[in-house]
PDB file of C-alpha atoms in Angstrom:
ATOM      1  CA  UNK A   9      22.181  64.641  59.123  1.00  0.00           C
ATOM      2  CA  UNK A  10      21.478  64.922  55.499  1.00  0.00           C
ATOM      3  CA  UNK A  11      19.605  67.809  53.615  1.00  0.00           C
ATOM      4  CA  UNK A  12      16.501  66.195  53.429  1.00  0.00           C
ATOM      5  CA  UNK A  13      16.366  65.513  56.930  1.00  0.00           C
ATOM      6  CA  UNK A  14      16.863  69.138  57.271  1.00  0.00           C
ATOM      7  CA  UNK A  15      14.341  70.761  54.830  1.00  0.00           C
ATOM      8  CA  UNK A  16      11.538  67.784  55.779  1.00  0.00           C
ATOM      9  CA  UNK A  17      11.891  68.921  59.495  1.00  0.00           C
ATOM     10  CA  UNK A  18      11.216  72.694  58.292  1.00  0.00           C
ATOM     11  CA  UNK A  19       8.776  71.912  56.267  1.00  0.00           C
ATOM     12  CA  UNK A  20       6.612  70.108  58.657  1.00  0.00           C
ATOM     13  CA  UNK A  21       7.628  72.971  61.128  1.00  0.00           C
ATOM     14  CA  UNK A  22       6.454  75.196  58.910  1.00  0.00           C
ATOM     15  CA  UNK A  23       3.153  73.615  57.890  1.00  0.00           C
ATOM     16  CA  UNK A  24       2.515  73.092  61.798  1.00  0.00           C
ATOM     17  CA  UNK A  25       2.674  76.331  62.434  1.00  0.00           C
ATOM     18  CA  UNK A  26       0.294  77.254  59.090  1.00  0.00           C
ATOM     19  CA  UNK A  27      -2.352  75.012  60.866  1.00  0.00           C
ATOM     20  CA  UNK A  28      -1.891  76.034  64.036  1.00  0.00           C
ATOM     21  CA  UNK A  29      -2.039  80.075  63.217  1.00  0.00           C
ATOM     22  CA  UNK A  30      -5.691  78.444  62.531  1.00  0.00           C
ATOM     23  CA  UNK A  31      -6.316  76.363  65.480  1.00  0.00           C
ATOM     24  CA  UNK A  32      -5.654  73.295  62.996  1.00  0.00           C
ATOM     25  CA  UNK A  33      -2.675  72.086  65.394  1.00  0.00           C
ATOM     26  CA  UNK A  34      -2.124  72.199  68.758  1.00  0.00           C
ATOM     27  CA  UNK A  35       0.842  74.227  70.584  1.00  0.00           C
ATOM     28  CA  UNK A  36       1.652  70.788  71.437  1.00  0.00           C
ATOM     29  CA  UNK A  37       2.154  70.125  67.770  1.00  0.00           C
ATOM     30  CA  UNK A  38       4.365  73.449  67.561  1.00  0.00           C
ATOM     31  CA  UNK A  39       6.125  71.827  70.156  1.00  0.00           C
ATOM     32  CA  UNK A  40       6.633  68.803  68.832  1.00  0.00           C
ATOM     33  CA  UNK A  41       7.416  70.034  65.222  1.00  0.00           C
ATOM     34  CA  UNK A  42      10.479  72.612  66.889  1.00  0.00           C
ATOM     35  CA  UNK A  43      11.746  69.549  68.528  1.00  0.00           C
ATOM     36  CA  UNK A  44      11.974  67.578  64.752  1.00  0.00           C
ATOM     37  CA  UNK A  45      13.729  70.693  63.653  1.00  0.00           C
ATOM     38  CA  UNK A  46      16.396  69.467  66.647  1.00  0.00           C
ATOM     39  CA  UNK A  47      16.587  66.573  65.616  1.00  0.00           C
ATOM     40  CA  UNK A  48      16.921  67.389  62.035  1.00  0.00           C
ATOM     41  CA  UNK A  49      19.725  69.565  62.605  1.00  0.00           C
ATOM     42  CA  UNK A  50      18.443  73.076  62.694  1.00  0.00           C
ATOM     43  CA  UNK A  51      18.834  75.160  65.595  1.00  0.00           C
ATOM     44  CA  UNK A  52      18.783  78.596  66.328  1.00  0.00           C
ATOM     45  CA  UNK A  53      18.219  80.062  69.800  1.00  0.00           C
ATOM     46  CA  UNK A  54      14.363  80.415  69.630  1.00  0.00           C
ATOM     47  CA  UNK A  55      14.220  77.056  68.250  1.00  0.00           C
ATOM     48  CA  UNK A  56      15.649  75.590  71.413  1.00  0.00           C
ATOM     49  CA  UNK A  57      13.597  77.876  73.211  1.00  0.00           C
ATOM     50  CA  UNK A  58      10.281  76.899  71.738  1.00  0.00           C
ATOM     51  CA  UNK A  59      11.824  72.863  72.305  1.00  0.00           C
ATOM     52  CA  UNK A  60      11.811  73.175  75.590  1.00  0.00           C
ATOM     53  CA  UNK A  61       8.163  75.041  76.340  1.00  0.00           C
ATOM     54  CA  UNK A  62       5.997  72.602  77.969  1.00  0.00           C
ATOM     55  CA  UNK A  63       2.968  71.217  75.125  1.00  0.00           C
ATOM     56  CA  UNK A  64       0.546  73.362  77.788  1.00  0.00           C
ATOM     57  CA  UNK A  65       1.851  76.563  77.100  1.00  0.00           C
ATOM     58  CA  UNK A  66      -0.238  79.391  76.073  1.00  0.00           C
ATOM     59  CA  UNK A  67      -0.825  80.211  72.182  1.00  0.00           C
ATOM     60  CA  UNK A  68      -0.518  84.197  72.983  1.00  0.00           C
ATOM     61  CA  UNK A  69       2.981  82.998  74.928  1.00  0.00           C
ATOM     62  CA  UNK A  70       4.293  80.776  71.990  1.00  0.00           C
ATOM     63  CA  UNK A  71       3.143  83.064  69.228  1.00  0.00           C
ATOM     64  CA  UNK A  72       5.988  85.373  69.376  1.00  0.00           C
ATOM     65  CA  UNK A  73       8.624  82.781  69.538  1.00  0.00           C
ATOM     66  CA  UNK A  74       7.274  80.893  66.912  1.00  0.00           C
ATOM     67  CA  UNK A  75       7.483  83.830  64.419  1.00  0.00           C
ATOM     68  CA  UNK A  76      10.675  84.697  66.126  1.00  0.00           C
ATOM     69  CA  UNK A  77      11.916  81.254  64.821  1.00  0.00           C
ATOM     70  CA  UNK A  78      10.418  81.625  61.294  1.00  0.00           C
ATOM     71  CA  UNK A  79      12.672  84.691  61.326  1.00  0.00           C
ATOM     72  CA  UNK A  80      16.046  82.995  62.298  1.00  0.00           C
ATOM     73  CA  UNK A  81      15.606  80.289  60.314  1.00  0.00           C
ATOM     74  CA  UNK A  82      15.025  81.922  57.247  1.00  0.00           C
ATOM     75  CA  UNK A  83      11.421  82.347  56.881  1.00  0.00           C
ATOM     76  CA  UNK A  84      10.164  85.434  57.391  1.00  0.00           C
ATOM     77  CA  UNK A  85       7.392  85.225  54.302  1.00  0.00           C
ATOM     78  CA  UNK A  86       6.145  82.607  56.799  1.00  0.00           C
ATOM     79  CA  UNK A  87       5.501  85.228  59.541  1.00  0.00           C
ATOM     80  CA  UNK A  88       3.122  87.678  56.992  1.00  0.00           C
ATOM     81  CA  UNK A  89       1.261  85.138  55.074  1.00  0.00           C
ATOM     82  CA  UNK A  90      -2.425  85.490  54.831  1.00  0.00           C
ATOM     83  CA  UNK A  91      -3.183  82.686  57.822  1.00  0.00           C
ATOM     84  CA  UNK A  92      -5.660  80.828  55.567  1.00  0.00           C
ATOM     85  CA  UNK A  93      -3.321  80.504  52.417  1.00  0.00           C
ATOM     86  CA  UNK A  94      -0.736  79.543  54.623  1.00  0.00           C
ATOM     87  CA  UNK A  95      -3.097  76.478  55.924  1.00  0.00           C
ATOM     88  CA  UNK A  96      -4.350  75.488  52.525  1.00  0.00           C
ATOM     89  CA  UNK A  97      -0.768  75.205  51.442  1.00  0.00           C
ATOM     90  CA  UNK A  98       0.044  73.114  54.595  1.00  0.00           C
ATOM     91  CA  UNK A  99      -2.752  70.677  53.533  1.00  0.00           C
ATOM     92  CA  UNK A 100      -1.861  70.612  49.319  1.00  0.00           C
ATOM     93  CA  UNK A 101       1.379  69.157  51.223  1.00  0.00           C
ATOM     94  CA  UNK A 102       0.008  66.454  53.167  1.00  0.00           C
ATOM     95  CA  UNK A 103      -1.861  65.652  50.037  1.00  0.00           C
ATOM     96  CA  UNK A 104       0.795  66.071  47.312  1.00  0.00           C
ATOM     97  CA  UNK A 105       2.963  63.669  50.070  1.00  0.00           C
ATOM     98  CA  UNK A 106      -0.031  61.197  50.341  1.00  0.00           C
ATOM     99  CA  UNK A 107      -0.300  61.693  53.754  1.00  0.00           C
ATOM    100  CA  UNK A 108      -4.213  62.754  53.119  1.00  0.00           C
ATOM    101  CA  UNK A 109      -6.548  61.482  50.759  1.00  0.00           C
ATOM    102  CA  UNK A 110      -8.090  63.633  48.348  1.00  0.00           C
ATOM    103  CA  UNK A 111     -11.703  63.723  50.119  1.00  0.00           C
ATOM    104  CA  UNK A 112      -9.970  64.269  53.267  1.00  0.00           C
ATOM    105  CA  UNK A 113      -8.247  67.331  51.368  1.00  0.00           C
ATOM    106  CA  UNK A 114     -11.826  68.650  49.903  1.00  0.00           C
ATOM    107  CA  UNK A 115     -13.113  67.983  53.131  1.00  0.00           C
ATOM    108  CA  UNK A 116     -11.059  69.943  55.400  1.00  0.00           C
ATOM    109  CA  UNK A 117     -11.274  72.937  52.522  1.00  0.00           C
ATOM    110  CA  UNK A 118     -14.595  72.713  52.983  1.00  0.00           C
ATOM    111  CA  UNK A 119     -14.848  73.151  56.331  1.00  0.00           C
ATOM    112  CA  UNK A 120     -12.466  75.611  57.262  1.00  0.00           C
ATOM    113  CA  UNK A 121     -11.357  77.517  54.188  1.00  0.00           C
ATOM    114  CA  UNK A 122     -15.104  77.527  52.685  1.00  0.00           C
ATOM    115  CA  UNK A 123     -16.447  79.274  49.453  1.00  0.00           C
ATOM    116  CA  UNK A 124     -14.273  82.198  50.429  1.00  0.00           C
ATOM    117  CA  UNK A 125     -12.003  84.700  48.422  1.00  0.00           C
ATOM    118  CA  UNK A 126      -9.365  82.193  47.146  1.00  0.00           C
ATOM    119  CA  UNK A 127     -10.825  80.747  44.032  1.00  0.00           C
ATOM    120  CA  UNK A 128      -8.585  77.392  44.045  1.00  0.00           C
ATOM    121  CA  UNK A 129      -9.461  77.024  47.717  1.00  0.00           C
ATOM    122  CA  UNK A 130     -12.842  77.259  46.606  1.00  0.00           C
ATOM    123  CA  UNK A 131     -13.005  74.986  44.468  1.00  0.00           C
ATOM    124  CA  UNK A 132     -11.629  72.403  46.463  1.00  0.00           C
ATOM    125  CA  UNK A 133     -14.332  73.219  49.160  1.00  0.00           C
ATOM    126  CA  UNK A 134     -16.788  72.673  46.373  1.00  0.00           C
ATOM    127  CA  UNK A 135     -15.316  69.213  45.312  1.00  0.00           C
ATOM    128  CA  UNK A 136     -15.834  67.878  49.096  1.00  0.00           C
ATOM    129  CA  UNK A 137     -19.807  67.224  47.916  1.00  0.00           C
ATOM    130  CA  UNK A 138     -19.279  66.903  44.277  1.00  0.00           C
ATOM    131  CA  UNK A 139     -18.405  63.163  44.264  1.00  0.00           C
ATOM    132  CA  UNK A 140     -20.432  62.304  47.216  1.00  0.00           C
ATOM    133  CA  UNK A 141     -22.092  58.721  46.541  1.00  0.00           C
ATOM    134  CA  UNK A 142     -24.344  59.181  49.200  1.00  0.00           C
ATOM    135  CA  UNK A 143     -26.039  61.616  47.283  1.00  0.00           C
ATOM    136  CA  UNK A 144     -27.165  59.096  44.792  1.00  0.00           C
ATOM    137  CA  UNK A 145     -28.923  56.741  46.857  1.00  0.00           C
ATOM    138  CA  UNK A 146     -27.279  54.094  45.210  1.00  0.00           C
ATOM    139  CA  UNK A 147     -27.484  50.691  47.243  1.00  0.00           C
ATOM    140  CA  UNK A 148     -26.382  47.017  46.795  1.00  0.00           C
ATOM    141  CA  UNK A 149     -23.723  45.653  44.658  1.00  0.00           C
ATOM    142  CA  UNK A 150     -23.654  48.833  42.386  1.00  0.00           C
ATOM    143  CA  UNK A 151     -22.470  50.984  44.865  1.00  0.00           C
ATOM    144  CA  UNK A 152     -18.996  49.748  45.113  1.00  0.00           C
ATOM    145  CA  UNK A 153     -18.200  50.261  41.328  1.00  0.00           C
ATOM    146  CA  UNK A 154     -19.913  54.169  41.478  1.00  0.00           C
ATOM    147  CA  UNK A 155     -18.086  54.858  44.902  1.00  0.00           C
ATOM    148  CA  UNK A 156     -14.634  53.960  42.910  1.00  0.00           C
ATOM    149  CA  UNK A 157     -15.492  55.498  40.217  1.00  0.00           C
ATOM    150  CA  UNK A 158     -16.286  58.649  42.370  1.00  0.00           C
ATOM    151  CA  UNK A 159     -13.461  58.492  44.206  1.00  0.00           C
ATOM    152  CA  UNK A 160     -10.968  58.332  40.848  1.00  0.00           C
ATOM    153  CA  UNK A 161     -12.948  61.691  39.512  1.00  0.00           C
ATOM    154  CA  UNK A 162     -12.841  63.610  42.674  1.00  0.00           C
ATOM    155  CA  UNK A 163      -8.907  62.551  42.654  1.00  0.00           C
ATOM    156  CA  UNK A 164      -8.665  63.849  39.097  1.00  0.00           C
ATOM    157  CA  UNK A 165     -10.446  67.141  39.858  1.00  0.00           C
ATOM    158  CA  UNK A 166      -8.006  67.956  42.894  1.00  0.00           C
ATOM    159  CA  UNK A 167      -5.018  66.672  40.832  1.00  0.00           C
ATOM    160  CA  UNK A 168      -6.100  69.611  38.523  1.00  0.00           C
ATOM    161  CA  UNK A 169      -7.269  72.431  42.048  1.00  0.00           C
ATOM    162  CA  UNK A 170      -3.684  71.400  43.165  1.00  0.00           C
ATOM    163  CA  UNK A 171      -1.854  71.794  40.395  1.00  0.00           C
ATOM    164  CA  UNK A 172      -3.402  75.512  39.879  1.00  0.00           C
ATOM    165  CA  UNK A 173      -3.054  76.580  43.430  1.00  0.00           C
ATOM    166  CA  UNK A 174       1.177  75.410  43.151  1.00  0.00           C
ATOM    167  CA  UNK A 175       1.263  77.244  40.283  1.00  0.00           C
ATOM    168  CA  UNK A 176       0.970  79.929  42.183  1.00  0.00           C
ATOM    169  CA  UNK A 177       4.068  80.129  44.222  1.00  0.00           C
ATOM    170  CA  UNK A 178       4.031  83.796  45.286  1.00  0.00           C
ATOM    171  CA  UNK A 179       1.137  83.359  46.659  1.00  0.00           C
ATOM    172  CA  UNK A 180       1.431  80.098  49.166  1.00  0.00           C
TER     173      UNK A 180
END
């Protein structure tokens, strides 16, 4: 397998395990994610382990394996991260990737990180009803043209909350 292959199946291991630390993901998804790692050529002894646990296993059961494979493959940062940095990171991912759109982003900040102590998290919570058209009671053939419009600013504005939460590597 080739490199990428290799870091894209940690990666998404890794961000799995950010959400689920948050009930984001499933153990299912854990599951799932060790077996990519498989696949993508990793393996360590834990990994296999944590392949083979059926997706009904218990979260206080998986737990220490999963940080148990964070450990042997490298990742032990992973392991002590503040759980909701960790998650927020996972989902500036998905977005920077394109797998999410950028309301989708606000919204999910909104909803589970909130207004709390992480300013750029914040912020993107506070984007979710910035650029809300529904808010303007606009109606008829006006609305498409203000809901793209909307949609390109709210974009631009977590381009920019992105961009200042990567900056800050040691952090996420």
């Amino acid at each position: 397998m080739r490199d990428t292959t290799r870091n894209e199946a940690q990666a998404t291991f890794v961000d799995t395990v950010r959400l689920w630390r948050l009930d984001e993901a499933t153990t299912r998804d854990v599951v799932d994610a060790a077996v990519g790692c498989l696949l993508g050529g990793l393996d360590t002894p834990t990994l296999r382990q944590l392949a083979g646990e059926p997706s009904s296993a218990l979260r206080p059961d998986v737990w220490p394996m999963v940080d148990r494979t964070l450990v042997e493959l490298g990742l032990p940062d992973a392991v002590t991260e503040d759980p909701l940095r960790g998650a927020t990171a996972a989902m500036v991912g998905r977005y920077v990737r394109h797998e999410i759109s950028a309301r989708d982003l606000c919204r999910w900040a909104h909803g589970v990180v909130g207004h709390g102590e992480d300013p750029v998290s914040a912020e993107l919570a506070l984007l979710d009803g910035a650029y809300d058209p529904d808010d303007l009671g606009v109606v008829g053939a006006g609305r498409a043209i203000l809901e793209a419009e909307l949609e390109a600013d709210l974009r631009r504005e977590t381009d920019q909350a992105v961009a200042r939460f990567l900056a800050r590597p040691e952090e996420s």
